[in-house]
PDB file of C-alpha atoms in Angstrom:
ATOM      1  CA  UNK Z   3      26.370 -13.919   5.355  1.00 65.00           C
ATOM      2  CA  UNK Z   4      29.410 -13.464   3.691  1.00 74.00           C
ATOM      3  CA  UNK Z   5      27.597 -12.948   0.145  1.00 75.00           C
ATOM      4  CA  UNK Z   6      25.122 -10.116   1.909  1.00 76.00           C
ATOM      5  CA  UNK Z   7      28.346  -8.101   3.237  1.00 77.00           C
ATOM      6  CA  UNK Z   8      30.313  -8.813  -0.155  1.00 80.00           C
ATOM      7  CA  UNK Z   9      26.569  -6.897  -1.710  1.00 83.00           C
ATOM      8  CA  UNK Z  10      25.767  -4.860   1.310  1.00 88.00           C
ATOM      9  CA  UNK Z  11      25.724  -1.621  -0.836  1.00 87.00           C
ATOM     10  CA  UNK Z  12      23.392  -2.510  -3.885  1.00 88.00           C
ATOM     11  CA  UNK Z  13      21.391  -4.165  -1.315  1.00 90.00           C
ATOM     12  CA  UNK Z  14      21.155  -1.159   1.190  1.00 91.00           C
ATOM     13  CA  UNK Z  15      20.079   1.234  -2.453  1.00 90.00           C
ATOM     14  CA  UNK Z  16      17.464  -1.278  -3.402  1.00 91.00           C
ATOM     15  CA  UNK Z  17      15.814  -1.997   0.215  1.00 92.00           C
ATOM     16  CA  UNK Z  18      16.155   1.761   0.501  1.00 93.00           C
ATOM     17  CA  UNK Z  19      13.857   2.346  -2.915  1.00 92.00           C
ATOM     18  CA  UNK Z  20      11.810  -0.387  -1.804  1.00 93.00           C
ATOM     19  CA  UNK Z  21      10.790   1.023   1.303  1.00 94.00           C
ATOM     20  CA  UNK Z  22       9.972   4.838  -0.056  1.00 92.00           C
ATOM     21  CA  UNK Z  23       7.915   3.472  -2.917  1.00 93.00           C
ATOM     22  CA  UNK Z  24       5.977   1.223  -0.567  1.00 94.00           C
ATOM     23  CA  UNK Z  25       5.635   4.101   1.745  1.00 95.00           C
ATOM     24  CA  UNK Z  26       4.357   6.657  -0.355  1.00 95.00           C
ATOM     25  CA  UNK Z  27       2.267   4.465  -2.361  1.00 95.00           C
ATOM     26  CA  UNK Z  28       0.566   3.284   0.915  1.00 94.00           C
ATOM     27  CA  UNK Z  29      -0.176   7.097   1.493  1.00 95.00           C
ATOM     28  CA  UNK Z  30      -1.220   7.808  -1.953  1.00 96.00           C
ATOM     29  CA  UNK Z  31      -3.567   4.820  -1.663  1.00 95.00           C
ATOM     30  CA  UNK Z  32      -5.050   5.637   1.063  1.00 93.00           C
ATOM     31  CA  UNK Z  33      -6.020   9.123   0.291  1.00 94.00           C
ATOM     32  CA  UNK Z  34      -7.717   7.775  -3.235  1.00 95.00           C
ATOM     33  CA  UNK Z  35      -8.808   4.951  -1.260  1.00 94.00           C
ATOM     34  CA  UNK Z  36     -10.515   7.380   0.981  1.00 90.00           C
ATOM     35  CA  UNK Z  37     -12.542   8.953  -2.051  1.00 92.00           C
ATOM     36  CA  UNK Z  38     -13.081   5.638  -3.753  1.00 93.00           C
ATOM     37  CA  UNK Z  39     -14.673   4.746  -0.369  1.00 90.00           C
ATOM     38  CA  UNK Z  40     -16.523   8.558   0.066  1.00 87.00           C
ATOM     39  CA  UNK Z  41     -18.231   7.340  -3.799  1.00 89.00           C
ATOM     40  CA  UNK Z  42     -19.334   3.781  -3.147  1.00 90.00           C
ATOM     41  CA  UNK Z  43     -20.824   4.757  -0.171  1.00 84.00           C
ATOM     42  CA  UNK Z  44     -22.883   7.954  -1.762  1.00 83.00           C
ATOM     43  CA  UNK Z  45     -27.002   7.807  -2.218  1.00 84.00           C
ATOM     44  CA  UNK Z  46     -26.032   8.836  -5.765  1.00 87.00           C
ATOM     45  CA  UNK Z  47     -26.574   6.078  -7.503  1.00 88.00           C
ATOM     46  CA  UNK Z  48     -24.856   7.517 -10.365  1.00 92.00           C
ATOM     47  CA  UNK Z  49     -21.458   7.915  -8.536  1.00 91.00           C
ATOM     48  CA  UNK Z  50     -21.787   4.882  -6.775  1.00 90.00           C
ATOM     49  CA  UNK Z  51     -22.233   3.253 -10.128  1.00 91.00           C
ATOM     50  CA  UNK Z  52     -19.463   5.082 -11.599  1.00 92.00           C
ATOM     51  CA  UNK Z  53     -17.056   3.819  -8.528  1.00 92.00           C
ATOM     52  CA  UNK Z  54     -17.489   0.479  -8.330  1.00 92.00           C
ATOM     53  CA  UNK Z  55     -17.227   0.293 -12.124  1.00 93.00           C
ATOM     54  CA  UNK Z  56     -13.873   1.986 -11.170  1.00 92.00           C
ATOM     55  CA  UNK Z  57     -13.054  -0.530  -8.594  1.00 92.00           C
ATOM     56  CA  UNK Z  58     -14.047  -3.596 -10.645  1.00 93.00           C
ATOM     57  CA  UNK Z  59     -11.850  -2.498 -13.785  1.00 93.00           C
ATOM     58  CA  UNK Z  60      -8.897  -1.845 -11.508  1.00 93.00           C
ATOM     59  CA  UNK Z  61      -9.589  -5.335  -9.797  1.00 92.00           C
ATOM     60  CA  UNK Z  62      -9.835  -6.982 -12.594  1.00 92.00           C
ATOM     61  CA  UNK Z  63      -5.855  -6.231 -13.641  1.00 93.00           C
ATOM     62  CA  UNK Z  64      -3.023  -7.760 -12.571  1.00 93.00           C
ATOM     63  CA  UNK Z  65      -0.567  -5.157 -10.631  1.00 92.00           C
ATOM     64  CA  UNK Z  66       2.084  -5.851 -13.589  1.00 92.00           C
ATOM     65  CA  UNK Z  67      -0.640  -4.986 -16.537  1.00 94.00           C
ATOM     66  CA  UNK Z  68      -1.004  -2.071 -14.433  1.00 93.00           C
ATOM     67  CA  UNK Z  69       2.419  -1.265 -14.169  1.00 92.00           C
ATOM     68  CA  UNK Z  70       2.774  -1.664 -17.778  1.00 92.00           C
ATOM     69  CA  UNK Z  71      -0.116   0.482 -19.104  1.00 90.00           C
ATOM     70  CA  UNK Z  72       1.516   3.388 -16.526  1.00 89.00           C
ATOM     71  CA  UNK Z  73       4.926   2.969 -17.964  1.00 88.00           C
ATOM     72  CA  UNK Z  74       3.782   3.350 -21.630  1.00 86.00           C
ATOM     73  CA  UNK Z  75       0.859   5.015 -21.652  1.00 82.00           C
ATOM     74  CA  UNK Z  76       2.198   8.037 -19.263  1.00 75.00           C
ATOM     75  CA  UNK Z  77       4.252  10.766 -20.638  1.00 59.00           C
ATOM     76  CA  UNK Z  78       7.136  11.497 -19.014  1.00 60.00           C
ATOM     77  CA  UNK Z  79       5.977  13.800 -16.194  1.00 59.00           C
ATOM     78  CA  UNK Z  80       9.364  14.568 -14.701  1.00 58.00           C
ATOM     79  CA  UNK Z  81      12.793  14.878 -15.770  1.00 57.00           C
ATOM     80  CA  UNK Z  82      16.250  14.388 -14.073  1.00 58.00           C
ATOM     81  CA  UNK Z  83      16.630  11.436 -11.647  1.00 58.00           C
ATOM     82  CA  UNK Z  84      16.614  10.034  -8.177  1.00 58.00           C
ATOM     83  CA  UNK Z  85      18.737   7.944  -6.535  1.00 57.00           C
ATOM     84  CA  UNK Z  86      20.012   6.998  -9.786  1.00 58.00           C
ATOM     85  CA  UNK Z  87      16.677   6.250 -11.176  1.00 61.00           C
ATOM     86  CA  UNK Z  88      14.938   7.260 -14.184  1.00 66.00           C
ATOM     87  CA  UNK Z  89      11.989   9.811 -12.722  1.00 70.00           C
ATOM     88  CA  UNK Z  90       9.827   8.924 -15.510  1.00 75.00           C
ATOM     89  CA  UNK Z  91       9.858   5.034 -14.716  1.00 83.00           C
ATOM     90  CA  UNK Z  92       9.906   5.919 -10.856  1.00 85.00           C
ATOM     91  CA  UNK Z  93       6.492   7.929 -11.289  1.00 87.00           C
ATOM     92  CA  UNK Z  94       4.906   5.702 -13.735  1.00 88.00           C
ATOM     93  CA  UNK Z  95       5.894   2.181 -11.061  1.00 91.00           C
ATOM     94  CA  UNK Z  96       4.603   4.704  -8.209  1.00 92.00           C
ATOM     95  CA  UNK Z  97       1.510   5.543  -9.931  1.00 92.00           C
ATOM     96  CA  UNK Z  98       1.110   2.164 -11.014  1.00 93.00           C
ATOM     97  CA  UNK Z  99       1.606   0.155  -7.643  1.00 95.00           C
ATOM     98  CA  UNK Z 100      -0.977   3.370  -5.954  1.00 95.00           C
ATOM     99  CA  UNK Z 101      -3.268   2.621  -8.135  1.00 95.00           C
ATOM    100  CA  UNK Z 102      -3.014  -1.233  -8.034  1.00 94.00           C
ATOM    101  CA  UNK Z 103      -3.590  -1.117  -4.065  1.00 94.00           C
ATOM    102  CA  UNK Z 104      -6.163   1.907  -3.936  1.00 94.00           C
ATOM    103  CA  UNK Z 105      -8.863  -0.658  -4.635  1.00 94.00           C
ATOM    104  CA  UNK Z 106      -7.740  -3.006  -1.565  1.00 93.00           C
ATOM    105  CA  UNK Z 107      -7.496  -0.439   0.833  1.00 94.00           C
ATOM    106  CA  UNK Z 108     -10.789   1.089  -0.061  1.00 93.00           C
ATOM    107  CA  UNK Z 109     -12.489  -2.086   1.051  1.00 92.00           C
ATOM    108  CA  UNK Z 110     -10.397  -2.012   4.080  1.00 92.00           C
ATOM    109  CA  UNK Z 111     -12.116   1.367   4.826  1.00 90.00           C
ATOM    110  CA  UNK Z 112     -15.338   0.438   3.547  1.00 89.00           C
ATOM    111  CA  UNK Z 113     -15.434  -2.442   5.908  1.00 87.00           C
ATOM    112  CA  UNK Z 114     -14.199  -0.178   8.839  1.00 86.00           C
ATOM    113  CA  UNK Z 115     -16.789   2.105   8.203  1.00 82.00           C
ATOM    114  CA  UNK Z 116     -19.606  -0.154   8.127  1.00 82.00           C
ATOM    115  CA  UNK Z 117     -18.506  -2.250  11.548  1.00 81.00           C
ATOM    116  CA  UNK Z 118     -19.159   0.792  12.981  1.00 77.00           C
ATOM    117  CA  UNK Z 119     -23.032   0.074  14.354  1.00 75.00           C
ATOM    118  CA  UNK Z 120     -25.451   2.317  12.388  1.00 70.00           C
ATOM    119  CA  UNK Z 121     -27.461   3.385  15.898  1.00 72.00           C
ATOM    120  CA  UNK Z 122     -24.360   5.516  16.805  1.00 71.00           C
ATOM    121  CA  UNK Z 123     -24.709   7.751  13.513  1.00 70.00           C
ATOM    122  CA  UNK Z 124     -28.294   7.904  14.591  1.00 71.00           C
ATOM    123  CA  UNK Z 125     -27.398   8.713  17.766  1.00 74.00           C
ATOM    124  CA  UNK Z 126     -25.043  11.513  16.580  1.00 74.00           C
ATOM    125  CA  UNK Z 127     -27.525  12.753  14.422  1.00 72.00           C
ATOM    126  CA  UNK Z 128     -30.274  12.874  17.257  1.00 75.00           C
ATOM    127  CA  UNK Z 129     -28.390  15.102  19.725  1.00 75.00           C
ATOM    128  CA  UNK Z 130     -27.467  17.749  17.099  1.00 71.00           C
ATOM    129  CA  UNK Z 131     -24.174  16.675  15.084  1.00 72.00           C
ATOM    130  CA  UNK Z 132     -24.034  17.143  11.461  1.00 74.00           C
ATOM    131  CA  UNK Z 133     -23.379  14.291   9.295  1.00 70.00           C
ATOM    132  CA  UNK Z 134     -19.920  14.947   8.498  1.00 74.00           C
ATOM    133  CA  UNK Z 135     -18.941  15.911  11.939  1.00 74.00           C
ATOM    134  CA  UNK Z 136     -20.941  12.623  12.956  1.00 75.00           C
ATOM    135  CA  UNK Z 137     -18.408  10.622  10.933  1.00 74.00           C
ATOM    136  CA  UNK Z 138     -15.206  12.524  12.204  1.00 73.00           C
ATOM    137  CA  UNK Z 139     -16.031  12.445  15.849  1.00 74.00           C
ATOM    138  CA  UNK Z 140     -17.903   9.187  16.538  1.00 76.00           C
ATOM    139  CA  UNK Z 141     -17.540   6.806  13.326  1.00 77.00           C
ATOM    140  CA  UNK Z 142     -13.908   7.102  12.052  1.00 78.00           C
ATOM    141  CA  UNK Z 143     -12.227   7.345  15.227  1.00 78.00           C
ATOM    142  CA  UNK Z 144     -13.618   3.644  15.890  1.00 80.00           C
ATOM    143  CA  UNK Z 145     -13.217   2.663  12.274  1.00 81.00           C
ATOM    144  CA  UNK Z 146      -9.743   3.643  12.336  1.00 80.00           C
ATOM    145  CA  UNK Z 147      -8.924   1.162  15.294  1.00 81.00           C
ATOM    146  CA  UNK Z 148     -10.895  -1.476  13.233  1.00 82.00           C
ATOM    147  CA  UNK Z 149      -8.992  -1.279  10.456  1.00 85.00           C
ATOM    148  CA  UNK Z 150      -5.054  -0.193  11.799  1.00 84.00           C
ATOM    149  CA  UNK Z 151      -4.252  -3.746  11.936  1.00 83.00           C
ATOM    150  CA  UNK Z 152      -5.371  -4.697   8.567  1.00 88.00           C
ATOM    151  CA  UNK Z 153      -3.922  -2.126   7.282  1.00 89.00           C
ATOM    152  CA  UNK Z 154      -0.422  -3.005   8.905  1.00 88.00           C
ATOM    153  CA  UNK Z 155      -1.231  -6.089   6.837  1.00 88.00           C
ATOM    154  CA  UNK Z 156      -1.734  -4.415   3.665  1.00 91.00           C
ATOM    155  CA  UNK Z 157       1.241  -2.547   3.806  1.00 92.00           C
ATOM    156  CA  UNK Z 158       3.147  -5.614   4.105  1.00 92.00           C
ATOM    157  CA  UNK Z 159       1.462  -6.866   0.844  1.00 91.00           C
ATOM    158  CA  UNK Z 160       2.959  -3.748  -0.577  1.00 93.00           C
ATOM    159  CA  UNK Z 161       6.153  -4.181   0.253  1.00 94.00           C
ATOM    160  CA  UNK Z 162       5.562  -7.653  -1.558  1.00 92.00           C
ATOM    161  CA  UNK Z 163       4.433  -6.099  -4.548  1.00 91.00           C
ATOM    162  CA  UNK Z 164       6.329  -3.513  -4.711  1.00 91.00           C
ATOM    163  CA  UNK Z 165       8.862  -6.195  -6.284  1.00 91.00           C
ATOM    164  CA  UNK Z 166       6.895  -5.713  -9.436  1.00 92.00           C
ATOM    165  CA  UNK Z 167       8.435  -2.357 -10.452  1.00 92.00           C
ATOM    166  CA  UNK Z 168      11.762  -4.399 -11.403  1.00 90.00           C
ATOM    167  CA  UNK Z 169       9.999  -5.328 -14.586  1.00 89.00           C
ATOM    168  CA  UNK Z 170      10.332  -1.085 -15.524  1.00 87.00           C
ATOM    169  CA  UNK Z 171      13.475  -1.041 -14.489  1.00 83.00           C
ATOM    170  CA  UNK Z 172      13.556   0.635 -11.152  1.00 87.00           C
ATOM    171  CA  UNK Z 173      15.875  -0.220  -9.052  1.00 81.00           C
ATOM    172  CA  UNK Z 174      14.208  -2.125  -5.954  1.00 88.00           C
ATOM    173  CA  UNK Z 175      15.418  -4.956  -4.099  1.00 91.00           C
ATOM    174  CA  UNK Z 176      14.289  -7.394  -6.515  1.00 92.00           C
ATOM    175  CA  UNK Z 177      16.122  -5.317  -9.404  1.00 91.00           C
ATOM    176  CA  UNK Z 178      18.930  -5.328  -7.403  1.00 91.00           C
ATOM    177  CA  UNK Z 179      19.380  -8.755  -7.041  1.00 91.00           C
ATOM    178  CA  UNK Z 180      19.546  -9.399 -10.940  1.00 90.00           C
ATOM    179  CA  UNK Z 181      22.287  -6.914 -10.735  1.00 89.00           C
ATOM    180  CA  UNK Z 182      24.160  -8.557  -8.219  1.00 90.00           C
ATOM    181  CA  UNK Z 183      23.647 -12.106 -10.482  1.00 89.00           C
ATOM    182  CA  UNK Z 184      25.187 -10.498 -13.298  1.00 87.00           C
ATOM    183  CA  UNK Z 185      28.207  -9.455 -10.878  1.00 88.00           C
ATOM    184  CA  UNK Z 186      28.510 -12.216  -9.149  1.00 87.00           C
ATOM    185  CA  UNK Z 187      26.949 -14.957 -11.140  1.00 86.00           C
ATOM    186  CA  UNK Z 188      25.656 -16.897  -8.204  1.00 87.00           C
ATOM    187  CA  UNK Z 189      21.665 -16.253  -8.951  1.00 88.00           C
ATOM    188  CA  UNK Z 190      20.705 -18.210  -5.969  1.00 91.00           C
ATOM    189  CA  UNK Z 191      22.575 -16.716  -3.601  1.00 91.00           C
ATOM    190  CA  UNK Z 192      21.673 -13.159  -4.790  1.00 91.00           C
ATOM    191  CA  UNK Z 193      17.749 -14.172  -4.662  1.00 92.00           C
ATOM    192  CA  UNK Z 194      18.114 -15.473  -1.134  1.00 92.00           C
ATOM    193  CA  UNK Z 195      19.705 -12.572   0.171  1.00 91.00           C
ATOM    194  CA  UNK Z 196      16.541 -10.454  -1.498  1.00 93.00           C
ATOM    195  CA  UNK Z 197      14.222 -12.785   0.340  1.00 93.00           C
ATOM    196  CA  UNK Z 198      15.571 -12.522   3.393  1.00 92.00           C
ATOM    197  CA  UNK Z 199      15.306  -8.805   3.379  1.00 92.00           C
ATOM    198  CA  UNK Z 200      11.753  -8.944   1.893  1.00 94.00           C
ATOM    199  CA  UNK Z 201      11.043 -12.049   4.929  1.00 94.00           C
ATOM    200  CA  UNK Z 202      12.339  -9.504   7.972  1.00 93.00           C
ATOM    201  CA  UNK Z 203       9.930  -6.868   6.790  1.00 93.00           C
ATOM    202  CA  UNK Z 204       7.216  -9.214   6.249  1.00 91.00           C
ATOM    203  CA  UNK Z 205       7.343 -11.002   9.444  1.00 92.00           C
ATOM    204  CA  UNK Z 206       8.402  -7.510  11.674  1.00 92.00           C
ATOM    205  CA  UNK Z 207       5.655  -5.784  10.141  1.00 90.00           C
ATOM    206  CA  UNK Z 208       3.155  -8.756  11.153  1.00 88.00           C
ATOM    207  CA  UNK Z 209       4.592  -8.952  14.390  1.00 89.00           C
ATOM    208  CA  UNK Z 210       3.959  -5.120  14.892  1.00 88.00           C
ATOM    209  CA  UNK Z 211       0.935  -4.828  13.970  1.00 84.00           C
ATOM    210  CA  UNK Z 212      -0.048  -8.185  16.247  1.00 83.00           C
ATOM    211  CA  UNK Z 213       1.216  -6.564  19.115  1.00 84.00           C
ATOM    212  CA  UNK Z 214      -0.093  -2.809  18.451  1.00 77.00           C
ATOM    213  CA  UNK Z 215      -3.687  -5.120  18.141  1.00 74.00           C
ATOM    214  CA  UNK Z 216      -3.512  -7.345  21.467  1.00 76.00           C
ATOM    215  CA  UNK Z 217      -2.215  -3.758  23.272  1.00 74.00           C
ATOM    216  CA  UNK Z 218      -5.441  -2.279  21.632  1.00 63.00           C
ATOM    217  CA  UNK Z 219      -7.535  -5.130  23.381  1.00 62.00           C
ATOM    218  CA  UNK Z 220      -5.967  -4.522  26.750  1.00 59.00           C
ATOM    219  CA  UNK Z 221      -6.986  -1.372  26.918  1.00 56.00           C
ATOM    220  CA  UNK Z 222     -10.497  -1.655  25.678  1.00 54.00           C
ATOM    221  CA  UNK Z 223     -10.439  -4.218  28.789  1.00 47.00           C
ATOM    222  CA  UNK Z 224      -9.210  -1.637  31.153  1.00 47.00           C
ATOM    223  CA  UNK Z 225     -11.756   0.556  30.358  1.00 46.00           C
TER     224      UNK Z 225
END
């Protein structure tokens, strides 16, 4: 404990980049997820083509090639920094790590979507709703409870991977540990203190989302 208050500063910076790239690049993937999802499940069998092409590619690379081909392929889209960070490298790991998970969470929706029993679309459709106001009132409201606690799950796994970005030098918790090895030169301690950060989030996240789930459950029973 002594180490972690010794570090308590570099290790507050890095959890606090850790946690606003993980949270924005959960809401950027989500929203691309969202269209990724809106084109594999099109009668065009063009742009459903075209998407899981899309989704196979992006499967098919590890998050740190990805991460990689944003950092040197991108030009540098912003200037100045934030937070002490390069802009440039924080945009290209953001872009990177949205783009890495986009793929996951569209199957997360897909999967929501279609444990939604057909015969209540059909049912919509019968009494007069329009297709898309079929899937806003009667579909995604259900495949949004589906999925929440997946999701939870997948955010966690963000968090995780969001230790990637260290490789581009932003300044995460996993970046910050190598700069408290150099300081300190104790690497062990400096990686345990990371992982027990990286261990609270995993495990309160889990336990969150566990309990947001059985509360879910009781009320379905109440009803």
């Amino acid at each position: 404990m002594t180490f972690i208050k010794n570090y308590c500063d570099f290790l507050w910076q890095g959890t606090l980049i850790t946690v606003i790239l993980s949270v924005v690049a959960m809401i950027l993937a989500t929203i691309i997820a969202s269209v990724i999802v809106a084109g594999k499940l099109s009668k065009n069998k063009l742009i459903s083509g075209g998407t899981t092409v899309i989704i196979e590619l992006i499967r098919g690379l590890p998050t740190l090639c990805i991460l990689f081909l944003c950092f040197y392929g991108l030009p540098e889209l912003v200037s100045g920094q934030f937070m002490g960070i390069d802009n440039g490298r924080l945009v290209s790991g953001l872009i990177g790590l949205t783009i890495a998970e986009s793929v996951f969470v569209a199957e997360i929706i897909r999967a929501g979507i279609q444990s939604v029993d057909s015969g209540q679309m059909e049912g919509a459709r019968s009494i007069g709703f329009s297709k898309l106001a079929s899937y806003r009132y009667i579909v995604l409201p259900q495949a949004i409870r589906n999925i929440l606690p997946t999701m939870g799950n997948e955010f966690a796994n963000i968090i995780k991977s969001s230790s990637q970005v260290s490789v581009i030098g932003i300044a995460d918790l996993m970046f910050t540990s190598q700069k408290i090895q150099g300081i300190s030169y104790k690497p062990f301690q400096a990686v345990i203190a990371v992982s027990i950060i990286y261990l609270i989030f995993s495990v309160s996240i889990t336990q969150i989302v566990a309990l947001a789930e059985r509360r879910g459950k009781t009320k379905r029973l109440v009803i």
